[in-house]
GROMACS .gro file of C-alpha atoms in nm:
model
  440
    1UNK     CA    1   0.000   0.000   0.000
    2UNK     CA    2   0.120   0.349  -0.082
    3UNK     CA    3  -0.019   0.699  -0.029
    4UNK     CA    4  -0.068   0.966  -0.295
    5UNK     CA    5   0.226   1.202  -0.335
    6UNK     CA    6   0.111   1.563  -0.324
    7UNK     CA    7   0.313   1.849  -0.469
    8UNK     CA    8   0.251   2.222  -0.498
    9UNK     CA    9   0.385   2.468  -0.754
   10UNK     CA   10   0.338   2.845  -0.763
   11UNK     CA   11   0.353   3.033  -1.090
   12UNK     CA   12   0.478   3.392  -1.140
   13UNK     CA   13   0.237   3.680  -1.095
   14UNK     CA   14   0.010   3.740  -1.394
   15UNK     CA   15   0.042   4.060  -1.591
   16UNK     CA   16  -0.309   4.169  -1.490
   17UNK     CA   17  -0.213   4.109  -1.125
   18UNK     CA   18   0.049   4.382  -1.110
   19UNK     CA   19   0.014   4.581  -0.791
   20UNK     CA   20  -0.139   4.286  -0.614
   21UNK     CA   21   0.042   4.145  -0.315
   22UNK     CA   22   0.174   3.793  -0.268
   23UNK     CA   23  -0.026   3.606  -0.005
   24UNK     CA   24   0.146   3.266  -0.021
   25UNK     CA   25   0.471   3.173   0.153
   26UNK     CA   26   0.665   2.849   0.138
   27UNK     CA   27   0.867   2.703   0.424
   28UNK     CA   28   1.024   2.371   0.331
   29UNK     CA   29   0.722   2.145   0.257
   30UNK     CA   30   0.454   2.373   0.401
   31UNK     CA   31   0.259   2.639   0.214
   32UNK     CA   32   0.115   2.921   0.426
   33UNK     CA   33  -0.168   3.135   0.287
   34UNK     CA   34  -0.264   3.467   0.437
   35UNK     CA   35  -0.639   3.499   0.485
   36UNK     CA   36  -0.718   3.829   0.315
   37UNK     CA   37  -1.075   3.823   0.447
   38UNK     CA   38  -0.957   3.881   0.804
   39UNK     CA   39  -0.611   4.022   0.735
   40UNK     CA   40  -0.715   4.385   0.781
   41UNK     CA   41  -0.922   4.323   1.092
   42UNK     CA   42  -0.791   4.395   1.436
   43UNK     CA   43  -0.720   4.088   1.646
   44UNK     CA   44  -1.027   3.995   1.841
   45UNK     CA   45  -1.070   3.733   2.109
   46UNK     CA   46  -1.403   3.629   1.957
   47UNK     CA   47  -1.271   3.606   1.600
   48UNK     CA   48  -1.233   3.234   1.528
   49UNK     CA   49  -1.106   3.265   1.169
   50UNK     CA   50  -0.741   3.185   1.113
   51UNK     CA   51  -0.521   3.458   0.971
   52UNK     CA   52  -0.268   3.208   0.834
   53UNK     CA   53  -0.376   2.873   0.689
   54UNK     CA   54  -0.106   2.607   0.641
   55UNK     CA   55  -0.108   2.311   0.403
   56UNK     CA   56   0.149   2.032   0.401
   57UNK     CA   57   0.289   1.870   0.084
   58UNK     CA   58   0.555   1.622  -0.017
   59UNK     CA   59   0.717   1.890  -0.235
   60UNK     CA   60   0.664   2.266  -0.260
   61UNK     CA   61   0.804   2.455  -0.560
   62UNK     CA   62   0.844   2.831  -0.554
   63UNK     CA   63   0.845   2.934  -0.922
   64UNK     CA   64   0.740   3.297  -0.874
   65UNK     CA   65   1.063   3.488  -0.929
   66UNK     CA   66   1.348   3.345  -1.143
   67UNK     CA   67   1.596   3.568  -0.957
   68UNK     CA   68   1.498   3.420  -0.621
   69UNK     CA   69   1.749   3.176  -0.468
   70UNK     CA   70   1.471   2.923  -0.395
   71UNK     CA   71   1.327   2.940  -0.746
   72UNK     CA   72   1.227   2.594  -0.875
   73UNK     CA   73   1.291   2.550  -1.246
   74UNK     CA   74   1.152   2.282  -1.478
   75UNK     CA   75   1.468   2.077  -1.422
   76UNK     CA   76   1.422   2.085  -1.044
   77UNK     CA   77   1.064   1.963  -1.078
   78UNK     CA   78   1.175   1.682  -1.309
   79UNK     CA   79   1.455   1.568  -1.078
   80UNK     CA   80   1.202   1.522  -0.797
   81UNK     CA   81   0.894   1.397  -0.980
   82UNK     CA   82   1.010   1.283  -1.323
   83UNK     CA   83   1.279   1.053  -1.188
   84UNK     CA   84   1.024   0.902  -0.949
   85UNK     CA   85   0.795   0.828  -1.246
   86UNK     CA   86   1.080   0.665  -1.439
   87UNK     CA   87   1.193   0.459  -1.141
   88UNK     CA   88   0.844   0.319  -1.087
   89UNK     CA   89   0.796   0.245  -1.457
   90UNK     CA   90   1.128   0.060  -1.483
   91UNK     CA   91   1.016  -0.166  -1.197
   92UNK     CA   92   0.685  -0.248  -1.371
   93UNK     CA   93   0.440  -0.028  -1.178
   94UNK     CA   94   0.161   0.183  -1.326
   95UNK     CA   95   0.219   0.556  -1.276
   96UNK     CA   96  -0.020   0.849  -1.292
   97UNK     CA   97   0.086   1.213  -1.272
   98UNK     CA   98  -0.181   1.480  -1.304
   99UNK     CA   99  -0.185   1.857  -1.266
  100UNK     CA  100  -0.484   2.038  -1.115
  101UNK     CA  101  -0.548   2.409  -1.067
  102UNK     CA  102  -0.740   2.713  -1.185
  103UNK     CA  103  -0.716   2.845  -1.539
  104UNK     CA  104  -0.378   3.006  -1.604
  105UNK     CA  105  -0.206   2.864  -1.295
  106UNK     CA  106   0.065   2.679  -1.492
  107UNK     CA  107  -0.068   2.325  -1.540
  108UNK     CA  108   0.015   2.296  -1.910
  109UNK     CA  109   0.347   2.471  -1.855
  110UNK     CA  110   0.438   2.217  -1.586
  111UNK     CA  111   0.324   1.915  -1.788
  112UNK     CA  112   0.421   2.018  -2.144
  113UNK     CA  113   0.631   2.333  -2.110
  114UNK     CA  114   0.748   2.552  -2.396
  115UNK     CA  115   1.013   2.501  -2.667
  116UNK     CA  116   1.255   2.703  -2.453
  117UNK     CA  117   1.163   2.530  -2.127
  118UNK     CA  118   1.021   2.181  -2.180
  119UNK     CA  119   0.797   2.029  -1.915
  120UNK     CA  120   0.762   1.695  -1.740
  121UNK     CA  121   0.606   1.499  -2.029
  122UNK     CA  122   0.881   1.554  -2.291
  123UNK     CA  123   1.153   1.516  -2.027
  124UNK     CA  124   1.013   1.181  -1.914
  125UNK     CA  125   0.988   1.062  -2.275
  126UNK     CA  126   1.342   1.180  -2.350
  127UNK     CA  127   1.487   0.992  -2.054
  128UNK     CA  128   1.300   0.672  -2.142
  129UNK     CA  129   1.436   0.688  -2.498
  130UNK     CA  130   1.790   0.785  -2.393
  131UNK     CA  131   1.808   0.494  -2.149
  132UNK     CA  132   1.700   0.246  -2.414
  133UNK     CA  133   2.053   0.144  -2.532
  134UNK     CA  134   2.168   0.087  -2.174
  135UNK     CA  135   1.930  -0.199  -2.113
  136UNK     CA  136   2.015  -0.559  -2.193
  137UNK     CA  137   1.660  -0.662  -2.280
  138UNK     CA  138   1.399  -0.582  -2.542
  139UNK     CA  139   1.180  -0.278  -2.493
  140UNK     CA  140   0.861  -0.160  -2.663
  141UNK     CA  141   0.709   0.187  -2.626
  142UNK     CA  142   0.351   0.264  -2.732
  143UNK     CA  143   0.223   0.622  -2.716
  144UNK     CA  144  -0.133   0.754  -2.729
  145UNK     CA  145  -0.278   1.102  -2.682
  146UNK     CA  146  -0.645   1.188  -2.625
  147UNK     CA  147  -0.860   1.473  -2.503
  148UNK     CA  148  -1.192   1.479  -2.319
  149UNK     CA  149  -1.402   1.770  -2.444
  150UNK     CA  150  -1.761   1.817  -2.328
  151UNK     CA  151  -1.758   1.462  -2.185
  152UNK     CA  152  -1.659   1.312  -2.521
  153UNK     CA  153  -1.330   1.154  -2.623
  154UNK     CA  154  -1.119   1.248  -2.925
  155UNK     CA  155  -0.792   1.098  -3.053
  156UNK     CA  156  -0.540   1.383  -3.086
  157UNK     CA  157  -0.301   1.176  -3.300
  158UNK     CA  158  -0.548   1.061  -3.565
  159UNK     CA  159  -0.717   1.247  -3.847
  160UNK     CA  160  -1.091   1.245  -3.787
  161UNK     CA  161  -1.399   1.367  -3.967
  162UNK     CA  162  -1.454   1.732  -3.882
  163UNK     CA  163  -1.829   1.672  -3.866
  164UNK     CA  164  -1.798   1.384  -3.620
  165UNK     CA  165  -1.460   1.413  -3.446
  166UNK     CA  166  -1.579   1.260  -3.117
  167UNK     CA  167  -1.670   0.904  -3.206
  168UNK     CA  168  -1.456   0.710  -2.956
  169UNK     CA  169  -1.626   0.520  -2.676
  170UNK     CA  170  -1.499   0.417  -2.334
  171UNK     CA  171  -1.525   0.048  -2.251
  172UNK     CA  172  -1.423  -0.152  -1.946
  173UNK     CA  173  -1.235  -0.482  -1.964
  174UNK     CA  174  -1.294  -0.718  -1.668
  175UNK     CA  175  -0.920  -0.756  -1.615
  176UNK     CA  176  -0.747  -0.462  -1.786
  177UNK     CA  177  -0.999  -0.202  -1.668
  178UNK     CA  178  -1.135   0.101  -1.859
  179UNK     CA  179  -0.997   0.176  -2.207
  180UNK     CA  180  -1.087   0.378  -2.517
  181UNK     CA  181  -1.208   0.166  -2.804
  182UNK     CA  182  -1.036   0.254  -3.133
  183UNK     CA  183  -0.769   0.480  -2.981
  184UNK     CA  184  -0.454   0.481  -3.196
  185UNK     CA  185  -0.126   0.363  -3.041
  186UNK     CA  186   0.206   0.460  -3.197
  187UNK     CA  187   0.533   0.267  -3.169
  188UNK     CA  188   0.822   0.504  -3.099
  189UNK     CA  189   1.197   0.435  -3.121
  190UNK     CA  190   1.355   0.781  -3.096
  191UNK     CA  191   1.290   1.113  -2.927
  192UNK     CA  192   1.218   1.303  -3.251
  193UNK     CA  193   0.914   1.085  -3.306
  194UNK     CA  194   0.793   1.165  -2.954
  195UNK     CA  195   0.833   1.538  -3.015
  196UNK     CA  196   0.638   1.505  -3.339
  197UNK     CA  197   0.353   1.326  -3.163
  198UNK     CA  198   0.343   1.580  -2.880
  199UNK     CA  199   0.343   1.877  -3.119
  200UNK     CA  200   0.068   1.722  -3.332
  201UNK     CA  201  -0.146   1.645  -3.028
  202UNK     CA  202  -0.101   1.989  -2.870
  203UNK     CA  203  -0.185   2.157  -3.200
  204UNK     CA  204  -0.510   1.959  -3.225
  205UNK     CA  205  -0.612   2.027  -2.867
  206UNK     CA  206  -0.895   2.275  -2.815
  207UNK     CA  207  -0.803   2.607  -2.654
  208UNK     CA  208  -0.989   2.936  -2.621
  209UNK     CA  209  -0.944   3.283  -2.475
  210UNK     CA  210  -1.101   3.353  -2.136
  211UNK     CA  211  -1.089   3.646  -1.896
  212UNK     CA  212  -0.805   3.479  -1.709
  213UNK     CA  213  -0.595   3.327  -1.988
  214UNK     CA  214  -0.559   3.397  -2.361
  215UNK     CA  215  -0.505   3.031  -2.456
  216UNK     CA  216  -0.689   2.835  -2.189
  217UNK     CA  217  -0.717   2.458  -2.233
  218UNK     CA  218  -1.083   2.371  -2.273
  219UNK     CA  219  -1.036   1.996  -2.249
  220UNK     CA  220  -0.862   1.736  -2.033
  221UNK     CA  221  -0.561   1.580  -2.208
  222UNK     CA  222  -0.419   1.235  -2.125
  223UNK     CA  223  -0.083   1.133  -2.271
  224UNK     CA  224  -0.025   0.760  -2.215
  225UNK     CA  225   0.300   0.564  -2.243
  226UNK     CA  226   0.276   0.185  -2.243
  227UNK     CA  227   0.617   0.056  -2.143
  228UNK     CA  228   0.688  -0.317  -2.199
  229UNK     CA  229   1.015  -0.485  -2.098
  230UNK     CA  230   1.125  -0.841  -2.170
  231UNK     CA  231   1.415  -0.951  -1.949
  232UNK     CA  232   1.594  -1.259  -1.821
  233UNK     CA  233   1.569  -1.288  -1.444
  234UNK     CA  234   1.791  -1.566  -1.303
  235UNK     CA  235   1.805  -1.716  -1.654
  236UNK     CA  236   1.425  -1.725  -1.662
  237UNK     CA  237   1.208  -1.514  -1.899
  238UNK     CA  238   1.009  -1.230  -1.752
  239UNK     CA  239   0.790  -0.966  -1.918
  240UNK     CA  240   0.659  -0.665  -1.728
  241UNK     CA  241   0.439  -0.384  -1.854
  242UNK     CA  242   0.379  -0.044  -1.699
  243UNK     CA  243   0.141   0.230  -1.805
  244UNK     CA  244   0.229   0.594  -1.748
  245UNK     CA  245  -0.064   0.840  -1.754
  246UNK     CA  246   0.043   1.205  -1.779
  247UNK     CA  247  -0.272   1.415  -1.733
  248UNK     CA  248  -0.315   1.786  -1.799
  249UNK     CA  249  -0.656   1.880  -1.660
  250UNK     CA  250  -0.857   2.171  -1.788
  251UNK     CA  251  -0.861   2.467  -1.555
  252UNK     CA  252  -1.146   2.533  -1.316
  253UNK     CA  253  -1.310   2.870  -1.375
  254UNK     CA  254  -1.623   3.044  -1.257
  255UNK     CA  255  -1.899   3.088  -1.513
  256UNK     CA  256  -1.938   3.436  -1.661
  257UNK     CA  257  -2.270   3.545  -1.818
  258UNK     CA  258  -2.077   3.748  -2.076
  259UNK     CA  259  -1.935   3.430  -2.232
  260UNK     CA  260  -2.093   3.286  -2.544
  261UNK     CA  261  -2.297   2.967  -2.529
  262UNK     CA  262  -2.005   2.741  -2.629
  263UNK     CA  263  -1.779   2.880  -2.355
  264UNK     CA  264  -2.054   2.835  -2.094
  265UNK     CA  265  -2.115   2.476  -2.206
  266UNK     CA  266  -1.740   2.402  -2.197
  267UNK     CA  267  -1.707   2.548  -1.849
  268UNK     CA  268  -2.007   2.354  -1.721
  269UNK     CA  269  -1.867   2.022  -1.847
  270UNK     CA  270  -1.519   2.102  -1.713
  271UNK     CA  271  -1.658   2.187  -1.370
  272UNK     CA  272  -1.878   1.875  -1.377
  273UNK     CA  273  -1.580   1.646  -1.436
  274UNK     CA  274  -1.365   1.827  -1.178
  275UNK     CA  275  -1.644   1.811  -0.919
  276UNK     CA  276  -1.680   1.438  -0.986
  277UNK     CA  277  -1.304   1.401  -0.950
  278UNK     CA  278  -1.324   1.577  -0.614
  279UNK     CA  279  -1.607   1.349  -0.497
  280UNK     CA  280  -1.409   1.042  -0.605
  281UNK     CA  281  -1.099   1.163  -0.421
  282UNK     CA  282  -1.300   1.242  -0.105
  283UNK     CA  283  -1.472   0.901  -0.113
  284UNK     CA  284  -1.143   0.719  -0.164
  285UNK     CA  285  -0.987   0.910   0.126
  286UNK     CA  286  -1.284   0.824   0.347
  287UNK     CA  287  -1.260   0.454   0.260
  288UNK     CA  288  -0.884   0.453   0.318
  289UNK     CA  289  -0.926   0.610   0.661
  290UNK     CA  290  -1.198   0.359   0.745
  291UNK     CA  291  -0.978   0.067   0.642
  292UNK     CA  292  -0.690   0.196   0.854
  293UNK     CA  293  -0.916   0.238   1.158
  294UNK     CA  294  -1.059  -0.112   1.114
  295UNK     CA  295  -0.710  -0.259   1.091
  296UNK     CA  296  -0.602  -0.077   1.406
  297UNK     CA  297  -0.910  -0.200   1.594
  298UNK     CA  298  -0.850  -0.557   1.477
  299UNK     CA  299  -0.485  -0.541   1.584
  300UNK     CA  300  -0.587  -0.415   1.928
  301UNK     CA  301  -0.845  -0.693   1.950
  302UNK     CA  302  -0.588  -0.957   1.858
  303UNK     CA  303  -0.354  -0.827   2.128
  304UNK     CA  304  -0.632  -0.851   2.384
  305UNK     CA  305  -0.703  -1.204   2.249
  306UNK     CA  306  -1.076  -1.186   2.315
  307UNK     CA  307  -1.296  -1.341   2.049
  308UNK     CA  308  -1.608  -1.177   2.194
  309UNK     CA  309  -1.456  -0.831   2.167
  310UNK     CA  310  -1.335  -0.895   1.810
  311UNK     CA  311  -1.675  -1.011   1.693
  312UNK     CA  312  -1.848  -0.717   1.857
  313UNK     CA  313  -1.610  -0.460   1.703
  314UNK     CA  314  -1.629  -0.616   1.358
  315UNK     CA  315  -2.008  -0.622   1.368
  316UNK     CA  316  -2.040  -0.261   1.483
  317UNK     CA  317  -1.796  -0.134   1.219
  318UNK     CA  318  -1.961  -0.321   0.933
  319UNK     CA  319  -2.308  -0.205   1.036
  320UNK     CA  320  -2.239   0.159   1.122
  321UNK     CA  321  -1.950   0.249   0.888
  322UNK     CA  322  -2.001   0.116   0.540
  323UNK     CA  323  -1.761   0.176   0.254
  324UNK     CA  324  -1.854   0.487   0.053
  325UNK     CA  325  -1.967   0.441  -0.307
  326UNK     CA  326  -1.709   0.561  -0.561
  327UNK     CA  327  -1.890   0.733  -0.855
  328UNK     CA  328  -1.625   0.664  -1.121
  329UNK     CA  329  -1.875   0.649  -1.407
  330UNK     CA  330  -2.027   0.989  -1.336
  331UNK     CA  331  -1.754   1.138  -1.556
  332UNK     CA  332  -1.547   1.014  -1.850
  333UNK     CA  333  -1.232   1.151  -1.682
  334UNK     CA  334  -1.274   0.956  -1.358
  335UNK     CA  335  -1.386   0.644  -1.544
  336UNK     CA  336  -1.070   0.639  -1.758
  337UNK     CA  337  -0.849   0.710  -1.455
  338UNK     CA  338  -1.024   0.455  -1.233
  339UNK     CA  339  -0.713   0.243  -1.166
  340UNK     CA  340  -0.490   0.550  -1.137
  341UNK     CA  341  -0.710   0.716  -0.876
  342UNK     CA  342  -0.785   0.424  -0.648
  343UNK     CA  343  -0.628   0.102  -0.764
  344UNK     CA  344  -0.316  -0.043  -0.920
  345UNK     CA  345  -0.105   0.271  -0.960
  346UNK     CA  346   0.143   0.503  -0.797
  347UNK     CA  347  -0.018   0.846  -0.821
  348UNK     CA  348   0.134   1.193  -0.801
  349UNK     CA  349  -0.084   1.505  -0.782
  350UNK     CA  350   0.054   1.848  -0.875
  351UNK     CA  351  -0.152   2.141  -0.748
  352UNK     CA  352  -0.072   2.464  -0.932
  353UNK     CA  353  -0.170   2.802  -0.786
  354UNK     CA  354  -0.109   3.172  -0.825
  355UNK     CA  355   0.032   3.355  -0.520
  356UNK     CA  356  -0.158   3.673  -0.604
  357UNK     CA  357  -0.419   3.810  -0.368
  358UNK     CA  358  -0.659   3.846  -0.662
  359UNK     CA  359  -0.671   3.464  -0.687
  360UNK     CA  360  -0.731   3.399  -0.317
  361UNK     CA  361  -1.058   3.206  -0.353
  362UNK     CA  362  -0.928   2.984  -0.635
  363UNK     CA  363  -0.600   2.924  -0.448
  364UNK     CA  364  -0.779   2.812  -0.131
  365UNK     CA  365  -1.012   2.590  -0.332
  366UNK     CA  366  -0.716   2.420  -0.503
  367UNK     CA  367  -0.529   2.367  -0.176
  368UNK     CA  368  -0.832   2.218  -0.004
  369UNK     CA  369  -0.889   1.999  -0.308
  370UNK     CA  370  -0.532   1.869  -0.285
  371UNK     CA  371  -0.549   1.814   0.091
  372UNK     CA  372  -0.833   1.561   0.042
  373UNK     CA  373  -0.593   1.332  -0.146
  374UNK     CA  374  -0.344   1.295   0.139
  375UNK     CA  375  -0.519   0.995   0.295
  376UNK     CA  376  -0.583   0.790  -0.020
  377UNK     CA  377  -0.403   0.455  -0.017
  378UNK     CA  378  -0.342   0.276  -0.347
  379UNK     CA  379  -0.215  -0.080  -0.385
  380UNK     CA  380   0.023  -0.085  -0.683
  381UNK     CA  381   0.168  -0.412  -0.804
  382UNK     CA  382   0.420  -0.517  -1.067
  383UNK     CA  383   0.239  -0.592  -1.394
  384UNK     CA  384   0.385  -0.917  -1.526
  385UNK     CA  385   0.252  -1.124  -1.816
  386UNK     CA  386   0.043  -1.409  -1.667
  387UNK     CA  387   0.173  -1.681  -1.902
  388UNK     CA  388   0.537  -1.579  -1.864
  389UNK     CA  389   0.492  -1.553  -1.489
  390UNK     CA  390   0.339  -1.903  -1.476
  391UNK     CA  391   0.627  -2.053  -1.677
  392UNK     CA  392   0.883  -1.882  -1.454
  393UNK     CA  393   0.710  -1.996  -1.135
  394UNK     CA  394   0.684  -2.355  -1.264
  395UNK     CA  395   1.054  -2.359  -1.348
  396UNK     CA  396   1.136  -2.220  -1.006
  397UNK     CA  397   0.918  -2.491  -0.851
  398UNK     CA  398   1.098  -2.760  -1.054
  399UNK     CA  399   1.435  -2.629  -0.938
  400UNK     CA  400   1.311  -2.624  -0.579
  401UNK     CA  401   1.187  -2.984  -0.600
  402UNK     CA  402   1.514  -3.096  -0.758
  403UNK     CA  403   1.705  -2.937  -0.473
  404UNK     CA  404   1.478  -3.111  -0.220
  405UNK     CA  405   1.527  -3.444  -0.400
  406UNK     CA  406   1.904  -3.405  -0.398
  407UNK     CA  407   1.904  -3.320  -0.028
  408UNK     CA  408   1.679  -3.623   0.041
  409UNK     CA  409   1.911  -3.852  -0.154
  410UNK     CA  410   2.207  -3.714   0.036
  411UNK     CA  411   2.030  -3.783   0.368
  412UNK     CA  412   1.941  -4.137   0.257
  413UNK     CA  413   2.302  -4.201   0.153
  414UNK     CA  414   2.427  -4.083   0.489
  415UNK     CA  415   2.173  -4.302   0.671
  416UNK     CA  416   2.272  -4.607   0.463
  417UNK     CA  417   2.641  -4.541   0.532
  418UNK     CA  418   2.574  -4.505   0.903
  419UNK     CA  419   2.379  -4.830   0.906
  420UNK     CA  420   2.663  -5.017   0.732
  421UNK     CA  421   2.906  -4.877   0.985
  422UNK     CA  422   2.678  -4.984   1.272
  423UNK     CA  423   2.640  -5.337   1.128
  424UNK     CA  424   3.014  -5.370   1.090
  425UNK     CA  425   3.068  -5.254   1.449
  426UNK     CA  426   2.799  -5.493   1.576
  427UNK     CA  427   2.956  -5.790   1.393
  428UNK     CA  428   3.295  -5.702   1.532
  429UNK     CA  429   3.150  -5.681   1.883
  430UNK     CA  430   2.979  -6.024   1.844
  431UNK     CA  431   3.304  -6.183   1.724
  432UNK     CA  432   3.497  -6.043   2.016
  433UNK     CA  433   3.233  -6.163   2.260
  434UNK     CA  434   3.241  -6.513   2.104
  435UNK     CA  435   3.616  -6.535   2.131
  436UNK     CA  436   3.605  -6.423   2.494
  437UNK     CA  437   3.333  -6.682   2.570
  438UNK     CA  438   3.536  -6.964   2.409
  439UNK     CA  439   3.841  -6.862   2.605
  440UNK     CA  440   3.648  -6.872   2.929
   0.00000   0.00000   0.00000
């Protein structure tokens, strides 16, 4: 079992935020936000609102001022998060890394970057490709790129009919989980091909101007890398597959009546999927906390060694605290990321915010959203081909039985030798006794 890894990144002040003050401070792995609603009030004994609200993270990146000594560049973010993604993928685990935040907070910049400052996705792909010659086993890389726009799925790497671009459907395999039927997968052998796929997908992605950002992403984008390795482990074949989901979520934004109908519809669907994602995360956190509490109660009961107490506790927990329902299918986004959010995956969440006082409400909403994920426990496992795994385990079992047989034969040989020695000694003793008796 493993917890979510939460990270926070702060973007520079927006141009329209000039003159605004910075209300967020970072101390090691803690982000402190000044409450502007009570900041100007005089301290009052009866005022229960906190002036400073603190949120803890696994990593906090201060990317506000490039001249600042604690400025976190794209390379710093990759060294912490990107290397963790690569390490998990090399071992055969599924990995999910997604960025969440308001419109214009730096999600796409963190995930994709710019030509002058590339983000996490191209850096991860570059390192996978560059490490390819160093491995002494075969490797296959399959890439796919899709977007979810208005709760419909489109392939960003495939030419589609302009009249009906959203024809892909989401299905669910009983073993493999949710997948997109008909989604194209591209075999890649060098980094130039990866760059070409990323550029083509980004160019096809839907963006639009909003009050906050001139080129706001109006869809959720999921870039998937299927990473298959065939190796020899102790002279036995082994094949492991890992899936890396790199997710750039659309930005949350409040509806504005001045927007046209298309913008309002886009915003409504974006908020619907993000609200569903929040409900899923809250439900998963609640279930994880419940499981931990049940395990602690059971451990205490086993220490007490009282069957009556154990049965009573188990009955009361099951009757009064049921597992919360997880509404994965309420949104295409949560349905596709079902395993990544609460199953067989190591998940990293990047919360992006603006430190400006003009974005206080959105910043607090993002931080509270991220804090709900701190208690979610996933159970990742190494994804090994079932047939190859069975062959390897059978060979290991044969070797183990051979070793047991050899040890048994060795024991039998020693027993037989000891018995011969005992018989010889007994015969010698009888002969001596006979000679003594005759002499007497």
